[in-house]
């Protein structure tokens, strides 16, 4: 086959164009740090990347959910800690009032402080996280203690006893709230009985102890769930590391390899230009020099 000057020129231009494309792709990889910048570069890598990114997004959402559960449990535990402190003070007052040396005036002062402790616990029953009441079951927009009626709900209490479940992993939910309507109602009734004289102060001491034990039981349940949340959080952190590693191995470019290939391609490109300059027929201008 006869090889013409035109064929040599065309081949050289095609090879130089391919060389430019390869250098452009390598330069893009080095600049972005990614193997692909569009799905057509490598459809398999692109599809795997979507899957890994979706998995990572789910892990991050579950971590946010875990934070919400933690917030509710910590707030609940702190609230019951304050209720326990109030009951402890009520117990001290009951012991003092039960003494034979305590005068009627002193007992009136004790009752006044007990009323304040009762109101304090009623306020705690309406503890909120954000704009949600955490002791109102699934009725998170309704306060557990109604300031207008001055009491706790006695009818349609099903919603106040329902669990608030938050998903923290695929198919795994954790209860974030504490069903405490009965706990608060019993404490409130106890204070009312003391005030009405249905029980004397000696008997009140035992009643207060019962409520304190109930508070401890409730806090133990919260503590157990807090431990579970920590275990789930550790699991999610491990999943985040795994998903990030998989995504990096799939998409991120090997910099050392890419730079080496870039340098090699530059050498090939220079060689192609040099050979091309020798092959192309000298022009009339070259003869006139």
PDB file of N, CA, C and O in Angstrom, residues 58-119:
ATOM      1  N   UNK A  58     -27.856   6.874  54.870  1.00  0.00           N
ATOM      2  CA  UNK A  58     -28.727   6.222  55.848  1.00  0.00           C
ATOM      3  C   UNK A  58     -28.060   6.163  57.219  1.00  0.00           C
ATOM      4  O   UNK A  58     -28.694   6.410  58.246  1.00  0.00           O
ATOM      5  N   UNK A  59     -26.774   5.846  57.224  1.00  0.00           N
ATOM      6  CA  UNK A  59     -26.049   5.795  58.501  1.00  0.00           C
ATOM      7  C   UNK A  59     -26.061   7.164  59.174  1.00  0.00           C
ATOM      8  O   UNK A  59     -26.283   7.277  60.387  1.00  0.00           O
ATOM      9  N   UNK A  60     -25.852   8.206  58.388  1.00  0.00           N
ATOM     10  CA  UNK A  60     -25.833   9.562  58.960  1.00  0.00           C
ATOM     11  C   UNK A  60     -27.215   9.935  59.504  1.00  0.00           C
ATOM     12  O   UNK A  60     -27.327  10.594  60.541  1.00  0.00           O
ATOM     13  N   UNK A  61     -28.283   9.509  58.803  1.00  0.00           N
ATOM     14  CA  UNK A  61     -29.635   9.788  59.298  1.00  0.00           C
ATOM     15  C   UNK A  61     -29.899   9.030  60.595  1.00  0.00           C
ATOM     16  O   UNK A  61     -30.484   9.569  61.546  1.00  0.00           O
ATOM     17  N   UNK A  62     -29.453   7.757  60.655  1.00  0.00           N
ATOM     18  CA  UNK A  62     -29.634   6.970  61.876  1.00  0.00           C
ATOM     19  C   UNK A  62     -28.861   7.595  63.042  1.00  0.00           C
ATOM     20  O   UNK A  62     -29.321   7.561  64.192  1.00  0.00           O
ATOM     21  N   UNK A  63     -27.693   8.157  62.740  1.00  0.00           N
ATOM     22  CA  UNK A  63     -26.928   8.817  63.809  1.00  0.00           C
ATOM     23  C   UNK A  63     -27.675  10.045  64.334  1.00  0.00           C
ATOM     24  O   UNK A  63     -27.654  10.316  65.531  1.00  0.00           O
ATOM     25  N   UNK A  64     -28.331  10.763  63.427  1.00  0.00           N
ATOM     26  CA  UNK A  64     -29.146  11.900  63.895  1.00  0.00           C
ATOM     27  C   UNK A  64     -30.311  11.400  64.751  1.00  0.00           C
ATOM     28  O   UNK A  64     -30.670  12.022  65.759  1.00  0.00           O
ATOM     29  N   UNK A  65     -30.901  10.266  64.342  1.00  0.00           N
ATOM     30  CA  UNK A  65     -32.000   9.694  65.137  1.00  0.00           C
ATOM     31  C   UNK A  65     -31.513   9.260  66.514  1.00  0.00           C
ATOM     32  O   UNK A  65     -32.204   9.458  67.521  1.00  0.00           O
ATOM     33  N   UNK A  66     -30.316   8.665  66.549  1.00  0.00           N
ATOM     34  CA  UNK A  66     -29.724   8.255  67.826  1.00  0.00           C
ATOM     35  C   UNK A  66     -29.544   9.473  68.735  1.00  0.00           C
ATOM     36  O   UNK A  66     -29.812   9.423  69.945  1.00  0.00           O
ATOM     37  N   UNK A  67     -29.105  10.566  68.144  1.00  0.00           N
ATOM     38  CA  UNK A  67     -28.943  11.795  68.928  1.00  0.00           C
ATOM     39  C   UNK A  67     -30.264  12.265  69.516  1.00  0.00           C
ATOM     40  O   UNK A  67     -30.306  12.726  70.667  1.00  0.00           O
ATOM     41  N   UNK A  68     -31.341  12.123  68.746  1.00  0.00           N
ATOM     42  CA  UNK A  68     -32.660  12.520  69.235  1.00  0.00           C
ATOM     43  C   UNK A  68     -33.096  11.616  70.396  1.00  0.00           C
ATOM     44  O   UNK A  68     -33.623  12.093  71.408  1.00  0.00           O
ATOM     45  N   UNK A  69     -32.870  10.305  70.249  1.00  0.00           N
ATOM     46  CA  UNK A  69     -33.219   9.372  71.331  1.00  0.00           C
ATOM     47  C   UNK A  69     -32.422   9.703  72.582  1.00  0.00           C
ATOM     48  O   UNK A  69     -32.965   9.736  73.702  1.00  0.00           O
ATOM     49  N   UNK A  70     -31.133   9.965  72.402  1.00  0.00           N
ATOM     50  CA  UNK A  70     -30.274  10.318  73.536  1.00  0.00           C
ATOM     51  C   UNK A  70     -30.785  11.568  74.234  1.00  0.00           C
ATOM     52  O   UNK A  70     -30.799  11.640  75.470  1.00  0.00           O
ATOM     53  N   UNK A  71     -31.208  12.531  73.438  1.00  0.00           N
ATOM     54  CA  UNK A  71     -31.698  13.799  73.997  1.00  0.00           C
ATOM     55  C   UNK A  71     -32.929  13.558  74.870  1.00  0.00           C
ATOM     56  O   UNK A  71     -33.036  14.083  75.990  1.00  0.00           O
ATOM     57  N   UNK A  72     -33.847  12.745  74.372  1.00  0.00           N
ATOM     58  CA  UNK A  72     -35.064  12.440  75.138  1.00  0.00           C
ATOM     59  C   UNK A  72     -34.734  11.691  76.424  1.00  0.00           C
ATOM     60  O   UNK A  72     -35.265  12.017  77.499  1.00  0.00           O
ATOM     61  N   UNK A  73     -33.863  10.687  76.311  1.00  0.00           N
ATOM     62  CA  UNK A  73     -33.548   9.881  77.501  1.00  0.00           C
ATOM     63  C   UNK A  73     -32.792  10.701  78.542  1.00  0.00           C
ATOM     64  O   UNK A  73     -33.076  10.593  79.745  1.00  0.00           O
ATOM     65  N   UNK A  74     -31.839  11.501  78.095  1.00  0.00           N
ATOM     66  CA  UNK A  74     -31.086  12.336  79.043  1.00  0.00           C
ATOM     67  C   UNK A  74     -32.021  13.326  79.738  1.00  0.00           C
ATOM     68  O   UNK A  74     -31.909  13.552  80.955  1.00  0.00           O
ATOM     69  N   UNK A  75     -32.930  13.918  78.972  1.00  0.00           N
ATOM     70  CA  UNK A  75     -33.871  14.878  79.565  1.00  0.00           C
ATOM     71  C   UNK A  75     -34.814  14.180  80.544  1.00  0.00           C
ATOM     72  O   UNK A  75     -35.134  14.733  81.614  1.00  0.00           O
ATOM     73  N   UNK A  76     -35.252  12.972  80.202  1.00  0.00           N
ATOM     74  CA  UNK A  76     -36.137  12.217  81.096  1.00  0.00           C
ATOM     75  C   UNK A  76     -35.415  11.863  82.388  1.00  0.00           C
ATOM     76  O   UNK A  76     -35.971  12.012  83.488  1.00  0.00           O
ATOM     77  N   UNK A  77     -34.172  11.399  82.251  1.00  0.00           N
ATOM     78  CA  UNK A  77     -33.402  11.020  83.437  1.00  0.00           C
ATOM     79  C   UNK A  77     -33.178  12.232  84.336  1.00  0.00           C
ATOM     80  O   UNK A  77     -33.310  12.139  85.567  1.00  0.00           O
ATOM     81  N   UNK A  78     -32.856  13.355  83.741  1.00  0.00           N
ATOM     82  CA  UNK A  78     -32.637  14.571  84.532  1.00  0.00           C
ATOM     83  C   UNK A  78     -33.936  15.010  85.226  1.00  0.00           C
ATOM     84  O   UNK A  78     -33.907  15.417  86.397  1.00  0.00           O
ATOM     85  N   UNK A  79     -35.060  14.881  84.517  1.00  0.00           N
ATOM     86  CA  UNK A  79     -36.348  15.272  85.109  1.00  0.00           C
ATOM     87  C   UNK A  79     -36.668  14.404  86.335  1.00  0.00           C
ATOM     88  O   UNK A  79     -37.079  14.915  87.389  1.00  0.00           O
ATOM     89  N   UNK A  80     -36.477  13.100  86.209  1.00  0.00           N
ATOM     90  CA  UNK A  80     -36.775  12.218  87.346  1.00  0.00           C
ATOM     91  C   UNK A  80     -35.767  12.384  88.475  1.00  0.00           C
ATOM     92  O   UNK A  80     -36.086  12.104  89.636  1.00  0.00           O
ATOM     93  N   UNK A  81     -34.564  12.812  88.122  1.00  0.00           N
ATOM     94  CA  UNK A  81     -33.597  13.130  89.175  1.00  0.00           C
ATOM     95  C   UNK A  81     -34.118  14.287  90.030  1.00  0.00           C
ATOM     96  O   UNK A  81     -34.033  14.263  91.266  1.00  0.00           O
ATOM     97  N   UNK A  82     -34.707  15.275  89.356  1.00  0.00           N
ATOM     98  CA  UNK A  82     -35.259  16.428  90.074  1.00  0.00           C
ATOM     99  C   UNK A  82     -36.505  16.024  90.881  1.00  0.00           C
ATOM    100  O   UNK A  82     -36.735  16.529  91.992  1.00  0.00           O
ATOM    101  N   UNK A  83     -37.301  15.112  90.333  1.00  0.00           N
ATOM    102  CA  UNK A  83     -38.472  14.626  91.065  1.00  0.00           C
ATOM    103  C   UNK A  83     -38.014  13.885  92.329  1.00  0.00           C
ATOM    104  O   UNK A  83     -38.580  14.069  93.421  1.00  0.00           O
ATOM    105  N   UNK A  84     -36.969  13.079  92.171  1.00  0.00           N
ATOM    106  CA  UNK A  84     -36.432  12.353  93.328  1.00  0.00           C
ATOM    107  C   UNK A  84     -35.938  13.299  94.412  1.00  0.00           C
ATOM    108  O   UNK A  84     -36.164  13.062  95.618  1.00  0.00           O
ATOM    109  N   UNK A  85     -35.267  14.379  93.993  1.00  0.00           N
ATOM    110  CA  UNK A  85     -34.776  15.358  94.965  1.00  0.00           C
ATOM    111  C   UNK A  85     -35.949  16.027  95.684  1.00  0.00           C
ATOM    112  O   UNK A  85     -35.887  16.273  96.905  1.00  0.00           O
ATOM    113  N   UNK A  86     -37.021  16.316  94.940  1.00  0.00           N
ATOM    114  CA  UNK A  86     -38.200  16.938  95.555  1.00  0.00           C
ATOM    115  C   UNK A  86     -38.856  15.984  96.552  1.00  0.00           C
ATOM    116  O   UNK A  86     -39.284  16.397  97.642  1.00  0.00           O
ATOM    117  N   UNK A  87     -38.927  14.711  96.210  1.00  0.00           N
ATOM    118  CA  UNK A  87     -39.517  13.721  97.125  1.00  0.00           C
ATOM    119  C   UNK A  87     -38.640  13.540  98.364  1.00  0.00           C
ATOM    120  O   UNK A  87     -39.152  13.325  99.471  1.00  0.00           O
ATOM    121  N   UNK A  88     -37.345  13.610  98.160  1.00  0.00           N
ATOM    122  CA  UNK A  88     -36.430  13.498  99.301  1.00  0.00           C
ATOM    123  C   UNK A  88     -36.679  14.639 100.292  1.00  0.00           C
ATOM    124  O   UNK A  88     -36.715  14.428 101.516  1.00  0.00           O
ATOM    125  N   UNK A  89     -36.880  15.840  99.734  1.00  0.00           N
ATOM    126  CA  UNK A  89     -37.175  16.992 100.600  1.00  0.00           C
ATOM    127  C   UNK A  89     -38.540  16.823 101.265  1.00  0.00           C
ATOM    128  O   UNK A  89     -38.714  17.151 102.459  1.00  0.00           O
ATOM    129  N   UNK A  90     -39.489  16.275 100.501  1.00  0.00           N
ATOM    130  CA  UNK A  90     -40.816  16.028 101.083  1.00  0.00           C
ATOM    131  C   UNK A  90     -40.717  15.018 102.233  1.00  0.00           C
ATOM    132  O   UNK A  90     -41.424  15.139 103.248  1.00  0.00           O
ATOM    133  N   UNK A  91     -39.858  14.046 102.063  1.00  0.00           N
ATOM    134  CA  UNK A  91     -39.670  13.041 103.127  1.00  0.00           C
ATOM    135  C   UNK A  91     -39.106  13.693 104.390  1.00  0.00           C
ATOM    136  O   UNK A  91     -39.549  13.395 105.512  1.00  0.00           O
ATOM    137  N   UNK A  92     -38.136  14.584 104.220  1.00  0.00           N
ATOM    138  CA  UNK A  92     -37.554  15.283 105.365  1.00  0.00           C
ATOM    139  C   UNK A  92     -38.624  16.120 106.078  1.00  0.00           C
ATOM    140  O   UNK A  92     -38.676  16.155 107.319  1.00  0.00           O
ATOM    141  N   UNK A  93     -39.453  16.770 105.289  1.00  0.00           N
ATOM    142  CA  UNK A  93     -40.514  17.592 105.884  1.00  0.00           C
ATOM    143  C   UNK A  93     -41.542  16.730 106.609  1.00  0.00           C
ATOM    144  O   UNK A  93     -42.037  17.108 107.686  1.00  0.00           O
ATOM    145  N   UNK A  94     -41.865  15.572 106.034  1.00  0.00           N
ATOM    146  CA  UNK A  94     -42.834  14.677 106.669  1.00  0.00           C
ATOM    147  C   UNK A  94     -42.300  14.150 107.993  1.00  0.00           C
ATOM    148  O   UNK A  94     -43.039  14.041 108.995  1.00  0.00           O
ATOM    149  N   UNK A  95     -41.024  13.815 108.024  1.00  0.00           N
ATOM    150  CA  UNK A  95     -40.403  13.340 109.269  1.00  0.00           C
ATOM    151  C   UNK A  95     -40.463  14.437 110.334  1.00  0.00           C
ATOM    152  O   UNK A  95     -40.783  14.186 111.501  1.00  0.00           O
ATOM    153  N   UNK A  96     -40.181  15.657 109.923  1.00  0.00           N
ATOM    154  CA  UNK A  96     -40.208  16.790 110.858  1.00  0.00           C
ATOM    155  C   UNK A  96     -41.638  17.027 111.364  1.00  0.00           C
ATOM    156  O   UNK A  96     -41.861  17.236 112.576  1.00  0.00           O
ATOM    157  N   UNK A  97     -42.609  16.966 110.438  1.00  0.00           N
ATOM    158  CA  UNK A  97     -43.998  17.237 110.830  1.00  0.00           C
ATOM    159  C   UNK A  97     -44.574  16.128 111.696  1.00  0.00           C
ATOM    160  O   UNK A  97     -45.504  16.357 112.489  1.00  0.00           O
ATOM    161  N   UNK A  98     -44.055  14.921 111.534  1.00  0.00           N
ATOM    162  CA  UNK A  98     -44.575  13.789 112.295  1.00  0.00           C
ATOM    163  C   UNK A  98     -44.107  13.802 113.751  1.00  0.00           C
ATOM    164  O   UNK A  98     -44.660  13.082 114.596  1.00  0.00           O
ATOM    165  N   UNK A  99     -43.114  14.648 114.026  1.00  0.00           N
ATOM    166  CA  UNK A  99     -42.581  14.708 115.386  1.00  0.00           C
ATOM    167  C   UNK A  99     -43.615  15.326 116.346  1.00  0.00           C
ATOM    168  O   UNK A  99     -44.324  16.279 115.985  1.00  0.00           O
ATOM    169  N   UNK A 100     -43.674  14.790 117.567  1.00  0.00           N
ATOM    170  CA  UNK A 100     -44.608  15.319 118.566  1.00  0.00           C
ATOM    171  C   UNK A 100     -44.211  16.716 119.029  1.00  0.00           C
ATOM    172  O   UNK A 100     -45.046  17.442 119.592  1.00  0.00           O
ATOM    173  N   UNK A 101     -42.988  17.078 118.823  1.00  0.00           N
ATOM    174  CA  UNK A 101     -42.530  18.402 119.268  1.00  0.00           C
ATOM    175  C   UNK A 101     -42.870  19.504 118.267  1.00  0.00           C
ATOM    176  O   UNK A 101     -42.657  20.681 118.540  1.00  0.00           O
ATOM    177  N   UNK A 102     -43.358  19.107 117.087  1.00  0.00           N
ATOM    178  CA  UNK A 102     -43.691  20.103 116.059  1.00  0.00           C
ATOM    179  C   UNK A 102     -45.045  20.730 116.352  1.00  0.00           C
ATOM    180  O   UNK A 102     -46.030  20.029 116.625  1.00  0.00           O
ATOM    181  N   UNK A 103     -45.102  22.039 116.353  1.00  0.00           N
ATOM    182  CA  UNK A 103     -46.358  22.754 116.637  1.00  0.00           C
ATOM    183  C   UNK A 103     -47.238  22.809 115.395  1.00  0.00           C
ATOM    184  O   UNK A 103     -46.785  22.525 114.286  1.00  0.00           O
ATOM    185  N   UNK A 104     -48.493  23.207 115.585  1.00  0.00           N
ATOM    186  CA  UNK A 104     -49.410  23.331 114.452  1.00  0.00           C
ATOM    187  C   UNK A 104     -48.945  24.394 113.467  1.00  0.00           C
ATOM    188  O   UNK A 104     -49.109  24.242 112.244  1.00  0.00           O
ATOM    189  N   UNK A 105     -48.382  25.489 113.994  1.00  0.00           N
ATOM    190  CA  UNK A 105     -47.863  26.523 113.091  1.00  0.00           C
ATOM    191  C   UNK A 105     -46.736  25.983 112.223  1.00  0.00           C
ATOM    192  O   UNK A 105     -46.641  26.286 111.023  1.00  0.00           O
ATOM    193  N   UNK A 106     -45.885  25.180 112.854  1.00  0.00           N
ATOM    194  CA  UNK A 106     -44.783  24.584 112.078  1.00  0.00           C
ATOM    195  C   UNK A 106     -45.330  23.656 110.995  1.00  0.00           C
ATOM    196  O   UNK A 106     -44.805  23.601 109.874  1.00  0.00           O
ATOM    197  N   UNK A 107     -46.399  22.919 111.338  1.00  0.00           N
ATOM    198  CA  UNK A 107     -46.975  21.997 110.344  1.00  0.00           C
ATOM    199  C   UNK A 107     -47.593  22.772 109.172  1.00  0.00           C
ATOM    200  O   UNK A 107     -47.579  22.303 108.032  1.00  0.00           O
ATOM    201  N   UNK A 108     -48.132  23.959 109.454  1.00  0.00           N
ATOM    202  CA  UNK A 108     -48.661  24.789 108.355  1.00  0.00           C
ATOM    203  C   UNK A 108     -47.531  25.221 107.419  1.00  0.00           C
ATOM    204  O   UNK A 108     -47.697  25.247 106.188  1.00  0.00           O
ATOM    205  N   UNK A 109     -46.389  25.535 108.013  1.00  0.00           N
ATOM    206  CA  UNK A 109     -45.231  25.907 107.185  1.00  0.00           C
ATOM    207  C   UNK A 109     -44.753  24.717 106.353  1.00  0.00           C
ATOM    208  O   UNK A 109     -44.381  24.859 105.188  1.00  0.00           O
ATOM    209  N   UNK A 110     -44.790  23.550 106.979  1.00  0.00           N
ATOM    210  CA  UNK A 110     -44.400  22.333 106.255  1.00  0.00           C
ATOM    211  C   UNK A 110     -45.350  22.101 105.089  1.00  0.00           C
ATOM    212  O   UNK A 110     -44.929  21.779 103.959  1.00  0.00           O
ATOM    213  N   UNK A 111     -46.635  22.256 105.353  1.00  0.00           N
ATOM    214  CA  UNK A 111     -47.621  22.042 104.289  1.00  0.00           C
ATOM    215  C   UNK A 111     -47.436  23.044 103.148  1.00  0.00           C
ATOM    216  O   UNK A 111     -47.586  22.703 101.964  1.00  0.00           O
ATOM    217  N   UNK A 112     -47.070  24.278 103.516  1.00  0.00           N
ATOM    218  CA  UNK A 112     -46.835  25.292 102.477  1.00  0.00           C
ATOM    219  C   UNK A 112     -45.680  24.874 101.563  1.00  0.00           C
ATOM    220  O   UNK A 112     -45.756  24.997 100.332  1.00  0.00           O
ATOM    221  N   UNK A 113     -44.635  24.346 102.158  1.00  0.00           N
ATOM    222  CA  UNK A 113     -43.490  23.914 101.336  1.00  0.00           C
ATOM    223  C   UNK A 113     -43.850  22.675 100.518  1.00  0.00           C
ATOM    224  O   UNK A 113     -43.410  22.521  99.375  1.00  0.00           O
ATOM    225  N   UNK A 114     -44.658  21.784 101.128  1.00  0.00           N
ATOM    226  CA  UNK A 114     -45.087  20.595 100.371  1.00  0.00           C
ATOM    227  C   UNK A 114     -45.898  21.001  99.137  1.00  0.00           C
ATOM    228  O   UNK A 114     -45.787  20.377  98.067  1.00  0.00           O
ATOM    229  N   UNK A 115     -46.715  22.055  99.285  1.00  0.00           N
ATOM    230  CA  UNK A 115     -47.488  22.546  98.133  1.00  0.00           C
ATOM    231  C   UNK A 115     -46.552  23.022  97.019  1.00  0.00           C
ATOM    232  O   UNK A 115     -46.816  22.796  95.827  1.00  0.00           O
ATOM    233  N   UNK A 116     -45.496  23.697  97.427  1.00  0.00           N
ATOM    234  CA  UNK A 116     -44.535  24.173  96.426  1.00  0.00           C
ATOM    235  C   UNK A 116     -43.821  23.003  95.741  1.00  0.00           C
ATOM    236  O   UNK A 116     -43.584  23.031  94.528  1.00  0.00           O
ATOM    237  N   UNK A 117     -43.493  21.982  96.514  1.00  0.00           N
ATOM    238  CA  UNK A 117     -42.852  20.798  95.924  1.00  0.00           C
ATOM    239  C   UNK A 117     -43.801  20.109  94.937  1.00  0.00           C
ATOM    240  O   UNK A 117     -43.383  19.631  93.875  1.00  0.00           O
ATOM    241  N   UNK A 118     -45.069  20.082  95.301  1.00  0.00           N
ATOM    242  CA  UNK A 118     -46.074  19.478  94.412  1.00  0.00           C
ATOM    243  C   UNK A 118     -46.141  20.236  93.083  1.00  0.00           C
ATOM    244  O   UNK A 118     -46.144  19.621  92.003  1.00  0.00           O
ATOM    245  N   UNK A 119     -46.175  21.557  93.144  1.00  0.00           N
ATOM    246  CA  UNK A 119     -46.211  22.357  91.925  1.00  0.00           C
ATOM    247  C   UNK A 119     -44.929  22.172  91.101  1.00  0.00           C
ATOM    248  O   UNK A 119     -44.963  22.138  89.868  1.00  0.00           O
TER     249      UNK A 119
END
